Structures are given as C-alpha cells and as structure tokens.
Amino acid sequence: MELFAIFGDPVAHSRSPLMHNSVFKNLLYKACYTKIHLKDGSKLRETFFNLALSGANVTVPHKEEAYKACDEVRGFAKTVGVVNTLINEDGRLIGYNTDADGFMYAIKAWHVENVLIIGAGGTAKALASRFAQDNINVSVLNRSQEKLHYFKDIASTCHTWENFKASKYDLVVNTTSAGLQDEEFPCPREMLETILDNSSFAADAIYGKLTPFLKLACAKGISYKDGANMLLGQGVLANALFTKGNLKTEDILLQMQKSFEL
Ligand code: NDP
C-alpha cells in the first residue's frame, strides 16, 4: 500500500485527504492519503523520506521550501519556483506545481483580460506567471514590500497598501491567507471596497468558507468563486501524477467531485 500526505501549517482544514482517498478507494488503487502538520518547513524532505511517502501535496506556508527540497523540479513549477506536489521517483524528490492550472480550470467561464492579485506568496506567484502566459495583464497588491520583487518583470504594477491606487479589473483574486482562520480582509476595508467597485469578478483561493473578502463581493453583487474549484483542478492533476497514468483523468475528476458532496 502506497502512502501519500499533505504537509501544511495549518493543515487541519484540508479536504485533500478526502478527495484523494475517494479516488483510491473507489477506483481500487492501493494507497492511502493523510495530513501532516509541519511547523518547520526545513524538515519537509527529511519527514517525507522518514515516512517513506510515495508522494505528497504541500500547502501554506511551505511551497517555496518544497521547491528547495527537490532533487528535480519539472514543468510550470520551474517557472515559478513554487512546488505543491512532490513525487518519490526511485528515492529522488521530484517537484511539480498543479495550482495554477487548477485555478484556470475554475475561472474558465469568465472573460478575463486584466487581473488584480492580492497577496504575493506562492499562490500569487504561480497565478501571476500563469496569467502572463495567457497575455492577461497582471497587477499585484501586498501588505509588505519584500515579496513584491518577484513580480517586477511579470506584473504591470506592484503595490503595497501604502502606494496603491485602484483601476478597473475584470477579476480580483485573494491569494492571502486572510480569512482562512480569522475574519480579516486581505487589505484595509476601504481599499477593498474601491477595488471591488471596479471589478467584474472575484475569486478566493481559500475554500470551505465564505471569507470576509467574498462576503463583501457578494454584498456588492459581484460574481464570485471560492477556492473549491481550484482545489478540485489541482487535485485531479496531482492525483494523475501520484497514480502515474494508471487511472483515467475523467474517473479521477468524477470521484473527486463526488467527494465534495461528502
Ligand atoms: P504564502 O504564505 O506563500 O503567502 C501568503 C501571502 O498572504 C503573503 O503575500 C502575505 O503577505 C499575505 N498575507 C498573509 N496573511 C495576511 C493578512 N492577514 N492580511 C493581508 N495579507 C496577508 O501562502 P500561499 O500562497 O501558499 O497560500 C495562500 C492562500 O491560498 C492560503 O489561504 C491557502 O490555503 C490558499 N490556497 C488554496 C488553494 C486551493 O486549491 N484552493 C491552493 C493553494 C493555496 P506578506 O508578504 O506581507 O507576509
């Protein structure tokens, strides 16, 4: 029996075990998926191999640490320097990123030419690079300066709260963890009100609850999505890597969708 896991801090809220175990159980794949609360990201590689995992997902705040922990990084993860999926390939740790394509899957019904990303962490990097790949104009807003450096060549504008002035956006995305375990807005409320008044669509990477950000979007009558569809998209792609092409993607998708009803 193969063992898979998700690493994060916090990780208790994660639906990934339910999603992947539904696939394994219902498609008779001999594997099991668990959660690991990891506080110190530098222990990721050591913990992965001590537990003899076949693969893993990595969530907040360890995705950049996961990139560093790999022996080899493949595909889109190489572009962004952020890894959310790890595979044990004959004792070598291989890293992938399935978050960004999962997000594009979630918003495919919306016409988006320009986007404001709130937050500048791993998810923001992946999305900004993925949007840029599709020639979508990207602006980034973060509470502090340090992480904005990465976006200089990708985004048309990068701002902290201090120097931000809103313009028109097709889509605004919350990629911060504000609202995950608290009732905070991802930026000061007045600023967010102006942003939403100038936006057509809103999306949050957080799933399983209506965050203050989405509540405000909803109150303003803006179409919105939470992170559940993004989670589904990244999960299907990760599971296909875990099961090494032995399961059909349509079957993985169906089982994961069903797990959302549990
Ligand atoms: P990171 O830790 O890499 O980055 C977090 C970012 O959020 C930083 O820019 C940080 O700002 C900002 N931030 C954190 N707390 C606050 C706050 N209270 N107010 C304003 N800004 C804040 O996180 P990730 O990019 O890995 O994940 C971000 C969120 O996305 C998490 O909630 C995660 O659960 C969710 N997620 C969901 C997925 C899905 O499938 N639905 C997939 C991936 C992530 P600063 O630079 O100032 O510290």
mmCIF file of N, CA, C and O and ligand atoms in Angstrom, residues 10 13 58-64 82 84 99 102-103 118-125 141-148 161 174-180 182 184-187 204-207 226-235, ligand 1:
data_model
loop_
_atom_site.group_PDB
_atom_site.id
_atom_site.type_symbol
_atom_site.label_atom_id
_atom_site.label_comp_id
_atom_site.label_asym_id
_atom_site.label_seq_id
_atom_site.Cartn_x
_atom_site.Cartn_y
_atom_site.Cartn_z
ATOM 1 N N PRO A 10 -1.504 25.989 8.930
ATOM 2 C CA PRO A 10 -2.317 24.869 9.436
ATOM 3 C C PRO A 10 -2.653 23.866 8.328
ATOM 4 O O PRO A 10 -2.542 24.196 7.144
ATOM 5 N N HIS A 13 -7.782 21.896 8.243
ATOM 6 C CA HIS A 13 -8.946 22.209 7.411
ATOM 7 C C HIS A 13 -8.900 21.515 6.047
ATOM 8 O O HIS A 13 -9.876 21.559 5.304
ATOM 9 N N VAL A 58 1.784 19.964 -0.860
ATOM 10 C CA VAL A 58 2.328 20.925 0.093
ATOM 11 C C VAL A 58 1.461 22.170 0.050
ATOM 12 O O VAL A 58 1.158 22.671 -1.031
ATOM 13 N N THR A 59 1.033 22.622 1.232
ATOM 14 C CA THR A 59 0.227 23.839 1.269
ATOM 15 C C THR A 59 0.887 24.886 2.147
ATOM 16 O O THR A 59 2.039 24.707 2.587
ATOM 17 N N VAL A 60 0.170 25.986 2.385
ATOM 18 C CA VAL A 60 0.681 27.138 3.103
ATOM 19 C C VAL A 60 1.362 26.744 4.422
ATOM 20 O O VAL A 60 0.815 25.904 5.126
ATOM 21 N N PRO A 61 2.534 27.219 4.807
ATOM 22 C CA PRO A 61 3.376 28.208 4.103
ATOM 23 C C PRO A 61 4.647 27.571 3.523
ATOM 24 O O PRO A 61 5.670 28.231 3.448
ATOM 25 N N HIS A 62 4.587 26.321 3.089
ATOM 26 C CA HIS A 62 5.829 25.579 2.780
ATOM 27 C C HIS A 62 6.124 25.349 1.296
ATOM 28 O O HIS A 62 7.001 24.572 0.952
ATOM 29 N N LYS A 63 5.386 26.013 0.393
ATOM 30 C CA LYS A 63 5.555 25.670 -1.030
ATOM 31 C C LYS A 63 6.902 26.108 -1.607
ATOM 32 O O LYS A 63 7.414 25.481 -2.521
ATOM 33 N N GLU A 64 7.437 27.202 -1.078
ATOM 34 C CA GLU A 64 8.739 27.643 -1.574
ATOM 35 C C GLU A 64 9.852 26.762 -0.988
ATOM 36 O O GLU A 64 10.822 26.435 -1.650
ATOM 37 N N VAL A 82 7.862 27.438 -7.189
ATOM 38 C CA VAL A 82 6.899 27.057 -6.147
ATOM 39 C C VAL A 82 6.398 25.644 -6.452
ATOM 40 O O VAL A 82 5.970 25.371 -7.567
ATOM 41 N N ASN A 84 3.824 22.413 -5.280
ATOM 42 C CA ASN A 84 2.718 21.961 -4.411
ATOM 43 C C ASN A 84 2.524 20.445 -4.486
ATOM 44 O O ASN A 84 1.682 19.899 -3.766
ATOM 45 N N ASP A 99 -1.237 24.027 -9.027
ATOM 46 C CA ASP A 99 -2.186 25.034 -8.542
ATOM 47 C C ASP A 99 -2.717 25.946 -9.651
ATOM 48 O O ASP A 99 -3.910 26.235 -9.715
ATOM 49 N N GLY A 102 -5.133 24.488 -12.058
ATOM 50 C CA GLY A 102 -6.362 24.252 -11.297
ATOM 51 C C GLY A 102 -7.201 25.520 -11.216
ATOM 52 O O GLY A 102 -8.429 25.483 -11.331
ATOM 53 N N PHE A 103 -6.527 26.653 -11.067
ATOM 54 C CA PHE A 103 -7.244 27.926 -10.987
ATOM 55 C C PHE A 103 -7.845 28.302 -12.345
ATOM 56 O O PHE A 103 -9.004 28.746 -12.422
ATOM 57 N N ILE A 118 -4.293 39.944 -5.004
ATOM 58 C CA ILE A 118 -3.970 40.437 -3.661
ATOM 59 C C ILE A 118 -3.168 39.349 -2.957
ATOM 60 O O ILE A 118 -3.609 38.197 -2.868
ATOM 61 N N GLY A 119 -1.966 39.715 -2.488
ATOM 62 C CA GLY A 119 -1.052 38.733 -1.902
ATOM 63 C C GLY A 119 0.125 38.519 -2.843
ATOM 64 O O GLY A 119 0.004 38.762 -4.056
ATOM 65 N N ALA A 120 1.257 38.079 -2.286
ATOM 66 C CA ALA A 120 2.462 37.924 -3.104
ATOM 67 C C ALA A 120 3.241 36.666 -2.719
ATOM 68 O O ALA A 120 4.447 36.585 -2.913
ATOM 69 N N GLY A 121 2.533 35.675 -2.166
ATOM 70 C CA GLY A 121 3.185 34.426 -1.755
ATOM 71 C C GLY A 121 3.224 33.415 -2.899
ATOM 72 O O GLY A 121 3.134 33.780 -4.077
ATOM 73 N N GLY A 122 3.345 32.153 -2.537
ATOM 74 C CA GLY A 122 3.485 31.089 -3.525
ATOM 75 C C GLY A 122 2.341 31.029 -4.518
ATOM 76 O O GLY A 122 2.566 30.914 -5.740
ATOM 77 N N THR A 123 1.107 31.127 -4.029
ATOM 78 C CA THR A 123 -0.055 31.030 -4.925
ATOM 79 C C THR A 123 -0.090 32.223 -5.877
ATOM 80 O O THR A 123 -0.363 32.065 -7.069
ATOM 81 N N ALA A 124 0.201 33.407 -5.345
ATOM 82 C CA ALA A 124 0.209 34.618 -6.173
ATOM 83 C C ALA A 124 1.246 34.490 -7.292
ATOM 84 O O ALA A 124 0.975 34.824 -8.452
ATOM 85 N N LYS A 125 2.416 33.979 -6.981
ATOM 86 C CA LYS A 125 3.475 33.816 -7.988
ATOM 87 C C LYS A 125 3.013 32.891 -9.098
ATOM 88 O O LYS A 125 3.176 33.170 -10.288
ATOM 89 N N LEU A 141 -1.040 43.471 -5.386
ATOM 90 C CA LEU A 141 -1.137 44.295 -4.182
ATOM 91 C C LEU A 141 -0.797 43.424 -2.975
ATOM 92 O O LEU A 141 -1.416 42.375 -2.782
ATOM 93 N N ASN A 142 0.207 43.844 -2.185
ATOM 94 C CA ASN A 142 0.583 43.059 -1.000
ATOM 95 C C ASN A 142 0.780 43.984 0.197
ATOM 96 O O ASN A 142 1.093 45.156 0.030
ATOM 97 N N ARG A 143 0.591 43.437 1.410
ATOM 98 C CA ARG A 143 0.693 44.315 2.592
ATOM 99 C C ARG A 143 2.132 44.763 2.847
ATOM 100 O O ARG A 143 2.374 45.793 3.446
ATOM 101 N N SER A 144 3.120 43.969 2.380
ATOM 102 C CA SER A 144 4.519 44.364 2.610
ATOM 103 C C SER A 144 5.311 44.290 1.303
ATOM 104 O O SER A 144 4.885 43.647 0.337
ATOM 105 N N GLN A 145 6.474 44.926 1.301
ATOM 106 C CA GLN A 145 7.251 45.132 0.080
ATOM 107 C C GLN A 145 8.039 43.896 -0.365
ATOM 108 O O GLN A 145 8.138 43.594 -1.558
ATOM 109 N N GLU A 146 8.607 43.172 0.599
ATOM 110 C CA GLU A 146 9.653 42.195 0.309
ATOM 111 C C GLU A 146 9.317 41.234 -0.847
ATOM 112 O O GLU A 146 10.079 41.089 -1.795
ATOM 113 N N LYS A 147 8.146 40.605 -0.768
ATOM 114 C CA LYS A 147 7.813 39.567 -1.756
ATOM 115 C C LYS A 147 7.437 40.138 -3.126
ATOM 116 O O LYS A 147 7.332 39.393 -4.098
ATOM 117 N N LEU A 148 7.240 41.468 -3.213
ATOM 118 C CA LEU A 148 6.809 42.057 -4.493
ATOM 119 C C LEU A 148 7.904 42.015 -5.548
ATOM 120 O O LEU A 148 7.623 42.057 -6.748
ATOM 121 N N TRP A 161 0.097 48.432 0.370
ATOM 122 C CA TRP A 161 -1.099 49.192 0.751
ATOM 123 C C TRP A 161 -0.818 50.703 0.732
ATOM 124 O O TRP A 161 -1.701 51.493 0.420
ATOM 125 N N ASN A 174 -8.100 36.937 -4.244
ATOM 126 C CA ASN A 174 -7.430 36.925 -2.933
ATOM 127 C C ASN A 174 -6.559 35.684 -2.821
ATOM 128 O O ASN A 174 -7.070 34.566 -2.768
ATOM 129 N N THR A 175 -5.246 35.886 -2.790
ATOM 130 C CA THR A 175 -4.337 34.743 -2.578
ATOM 131 C C THR A 175 -3.669 34.836 -1.214
ATOM 132 O O THR A 175 -2.707 34.112 -0.948
ATOM 133 N N THR A 176 -4.118 35.757 -0.350
ATOM 134 C CA THR A 176 -3.550 35.832 1.003
ATOM 135 C C THR A 176 -4.241 34.791 1.880
ATOM 136 O O THR A 176 -5.266 34.233 1.499
ATOM 137 N N SER A 177 -3.683 34.552 3.069
ATOM 138 C CA SER A 177 -4.385 33.648 3.993
ATOM 139 C C SER A 177 -5.323 34.418 4.930
ATOM 140 O O SER A 177 -5.841 33.838 5.876
ATOM 141 N N ALA A 178 -5.549 35.706 4.646
ATOM 142 C CA ALA A 178 -6.517 36.488 5.441
ATOM 143 C C ALA A 178 -7.909 35.887 5.219
ATOM 144 O O ALA A 178 -8.351 35.751 4.083
ATOM 145 N N GLY A 179 -8.570 35.527 6.321
ATOM 146 C CA GLY A 179 -9.903 34.923 6.194
ATOM 147 C C GLY A 179 -9.873 33.417 6.329
ATOM 148 O O GLY A 179 -10.903 32.774 6.472
ATOM 149 N N LEU A 180 -8.668 32.827 6.294
ATOM 150 C CA LEU A 180 -8.565 31.363 6.392
ATOM 151 C C LEU A 180 -8.937 30.894 7.802
ATOM 152 O O LEU A 180 -9.766 30.003 7.968
ATOM 153 N N ASP A 182 -9.378 33.411 10.342
ATOM 154 C CA ASP A 182 -9.797 34.623 11.061
ATOM 155 C C ASP A 182 -10.882 35.295 10.231
ATOM 156 O O ASP A 182 -11.363 34.739 9.254
ATOM 157 N N GLU A 184 -10.419 38.398 8.837
ATOM 158 C CA GLU A 184 -9.724 39.586 8.323
ATOM 159 C C GLU A 184 -9.958 39.772 6.827
ATOM 160 O O GLU A 184 -10.141 38.808 6.089
ATOM 161 N N PHE A 185 -9.886 41.036 6.384
ATOM 162 C CA PHE A 185 -9.857 41.341 4.949
ATOM 163 C C PHE A 185 -8.409 41.248 4.470
ATOM 164 O O PHE A 185 -7.484 41.476 5.266
ATOM 165 N N PRO A 186 -8.190 40.974 3.177
ATOM 166 C CA PRO A 186 -6.802 40.862 2.691
ATOM 167 C C PRO A 186 -6.092 42.210 2.555
ATOM 168 O O PRO A 186 -4.888 42.248 2.321
ATOM 169 N N CYS A 187 -6.847 43.313 2.641
ATOM 170 C CA CYS A 187 -6.266 44.659 2.664
ATOM 171 C C CYS A 187 -7.269 45.542 3.415
ATOM 172 O O CYS A 187 -8.375 45.070 3.707
ATOM 173 N N ASP A 204 -11.454 33.633 -4.614
ATOM 174 C CA ASP A 204 -10.635 33.453 -3.422
ATOM 175 C C ASP A 204 -9.962 32.088 -3.510
ATOM 176 O O ASP A 204 -10.598 31.104 -3.918
ATOM 177 N N ALA A 205 -8.691 32.023 -3.138
ATOM 178 C CA ALA A 205 -8.011 30.721 -3.129
ATOM 179 C C ALA A 205 -8.472 29.880 -1.944
ATOM 180 O O ALA A 205 -8.355 28.662 -1.949
ATOM 181 N N ILE A 206 -9.024 30.545 -0.920
ATOM 182 C CA ILE A 206 -9.484 29.830 0.278
ATOM 183 C C ILE A 206 -10.800 29.112 -0.022
ATOM 184 O O ILE A 206 -11.659 29.659 -0.711
ATOM 185 N N TYR A 207 -10.936 27.903 0.487
ATOM 186 C CA TYR A 207 -12.167 27.155 0.233
ATOM 187 C C TYR A 207 -12.794 26.700 1.542
ATOM 188 O O TYR A 207 -12.163 26.741 2.597
ATOM 189 N N ASP A 226 -15.230 30.510 -4.769
ATOM 190 C CA ASP A 226 -14.250 30.246 -3.716
ATOM 191 C C ASP A 226 -13.210 29.255 -4.259
ATOM 192 O O ASP A 226 -13.235 28.909 -5.446
ATOM 193 N N GLY A 227 -12.306 28.827 -3.404
ATOM 194 C CA GLY A 227 -11.188 28.018 -3.888
ATOM 195 C C GLY A 227 -11.506 26.553 -4.148
ATOM 196 O O GLY A 227 -10.617 25.792 -4.531
ATOM 197 N N ALA A 228 -12.783 26.154 -3.977
ATOM 198 C CA ALA A 228 -13.109 24.728 -4.117
ATOM 199 C C ALA A 228 -12.836 24.205 -5.531
ATOM 200 O O ALA A 228 -12.302 23.105 -5.697
ATOM 201 N N ASN A 229 -13.160 25.023 -6.550
ATOM 202 C CA ASN A 229 -12.917 24.573 -7.930
ATOM 203 C C ASN A 229 -11.425 24.511 -8.245
ATOM 204 O O ASN A 229 -10.969 23.639 -8.977
ATOM 205 N N MET A 230 -10.691 25.465 -7.666
ATOM 206 C CA MET A 230 -9.232 25.474 -7.843
ATOM 207 C C MET A 230 -8.632 24.234 -7.183
ATOM 208 O O MET A 230 -7.762 23.562 -7.727
ATOM 209 N N LEU A 231 -9.170 23.930 -6.010
ATOM 210 C CA LEU A 231 -8.718 22.759 -5.255
ATOM 211 C C LEU A 231 -8.975 21.476 -6.059
ATOM 212 O O LEU A 231 -8.116 20.596 -6.142
ATOM 213 N N LEU A 232 -10.152 21.436 -6.669
ATOM 214 C CA LEU A 232 -10.515 20.269 -7.477
ATOM 215 C C LEU A 232 -9.542 20.120 -8.657
ATOM 216 O O LEU A 232 -9.001 19.038 -8.892
ATOM 217 N N GLY A 233 -9.312 21.214 -9.360
ATOM 218 C CA GLY A 233 -8.425 21.183 -10.536
ATOM 219 C C GLY A 233 -7.020 20.747 -10.176
ATOM 220 O O GLY A 233 -6.455 19.842 -10.808
ATOM 221 N N GLN A 234 -6.446 21.359 -9.115
ATOM 222 C CA GLN A 234 -5.066 20.982 -8.731
ATOM 223 C C GLN A 234 -5.013 19.549 -8.226
ATOM 224 O O GLN A 234 -4.033 18.846 -8.422
ATOM 225 N N GLY A 235 -6.120 19.104 -7.577
ATOM 226 C CA GLY A 235 -6.172 17.748 -7.025
ATOM 227 C C GLY A 235 -6.187 16.681 -8.111
ATOM 228 O O GLY A 235 -5.490 15.664 -7.997
HETATM 229 P P1 NDP B 1 2.062 32.180 1.350
HETATM 230 O O1 NDP B 1 2.354 32.031 2.797
HETATM 231 O O2 NDP B 1 3.117 31.814 0.361
HETATM 232 O O3 NDP B 1 1.688 33.740 1.092
HETATM 233 C C1 NDP B 1 0.742 34.389 1.844
HETATM 234 C C2 NDP B 1 0.540 35.827 1.340
HETATM 235 O O4 NDP B 1 -0.564 36.354 2.067
HETATM 236 C C3 NDP B 1 1.713 36.768 1.571
HETATM 237 O O5 NDP B 1 1.814 37.654 0.487
HETATM 238 C C4 NDP B 1 1.306 37.513 2.862
HETATM 239 O O6 NDP B 1 1.783 38.857 2.908
HETATM 240 C C5 NDP B 1 -0.194 37.572 2.713
HETATM 241 N N1 NDP B 1 -0.924 37.577 3.988
HETATM 242 C C6 NDP B 1 -0.934 36.623 4.942
HETATM 243 N N2 NDP B 1 -1.768 36.973 5.948
HETATM 244 C C7 NDP B 1 -2.292 38.180 5.601
HETATM 245 C C8 NDP B 1 -3.213 39.048 6.227
HETATM 246 N N3 NDP B 1 -3.759 38.762 7.409
HETATM 247 N N4 NDP B 1 -3.544 40.212 5.586
HETATM 248 C C9 NDP B 1 -3.002 40.501 4.393
HETATM 249 N N5 NDP B 1 -2.110 39.716 3.752
HETATM 250 C C10 NDP B 1 -1.758 38.566 4.346
HETATM 251 O O7 NDP B 1 0.693 31.412 1.085
HETATM 252 P P2 NDP B 1 0.181 30.600 -0.211
HETATM 253 O O8 NDP B 1 0.324 31.480 -1.401
HETATM 254 O O9 NDP B 1 0.781 29.253 -0.250
HETATM 255 O O10 NDP B 1 -1.381 30.374 0.154
HETATM 256 C C11 NDP B 1 -2.249 31.469 0.281
HETATM 257 C C12 NDP B 1 -3.702 31.019 0.476
HETATM 258 O O11 NDP B 1 -4.171 30.300 -0.650
HETATM 259 C C13 NDP B 1 -3.897 30.096 1.682
HETATM 260 O O12 NDP B 1 -5.069 30.513 2.351
HETATM 261 C C14 NDP B 1 -4.094 28.722 1.057
HETATM 262 O O13 NDP B 1 -4.899 27.898 1.877
HETATM 263 C C15 NDP B 1 -4.794 29.079 -0.235
HETATM 264 N N6 NDP B 1 -4.608 28.085 -1.318
HETATM 265 C C16 NDP B 1 -5.693 27.427 -1.851
HETATM 266 C C17 NDP B 1 -5.551 26.534 -2.885
HETATM 267 C C18 NDP B 1 -6.750 25.852 -3.460
HETATM 268 O O14 NDP B 1 -6.579 24.831 -4.120
HETATM 269 N N7 NDP B 1 -7.927 26.356 -3.292
HETATM 270 C C19 NDP B 1 -4.240 26.207 -3.455
HETATM 271 C C20 NDP B 1 -3.175 26.981 -2.865
HETATM 272 C C21 NDP B 1 -3.361 27.846 -1.827
HETATM 273 P P3 NDP B 1 3.300 39.229 3.399
HETATM 274 O O15 NDP B 1 4.182 39.101 2.204
HETATM 275 O O16 NDP B 1 3.151 40.647 3.854
HETATM 276 O O17 NDP B 1 3.644 38.279 4.505
#
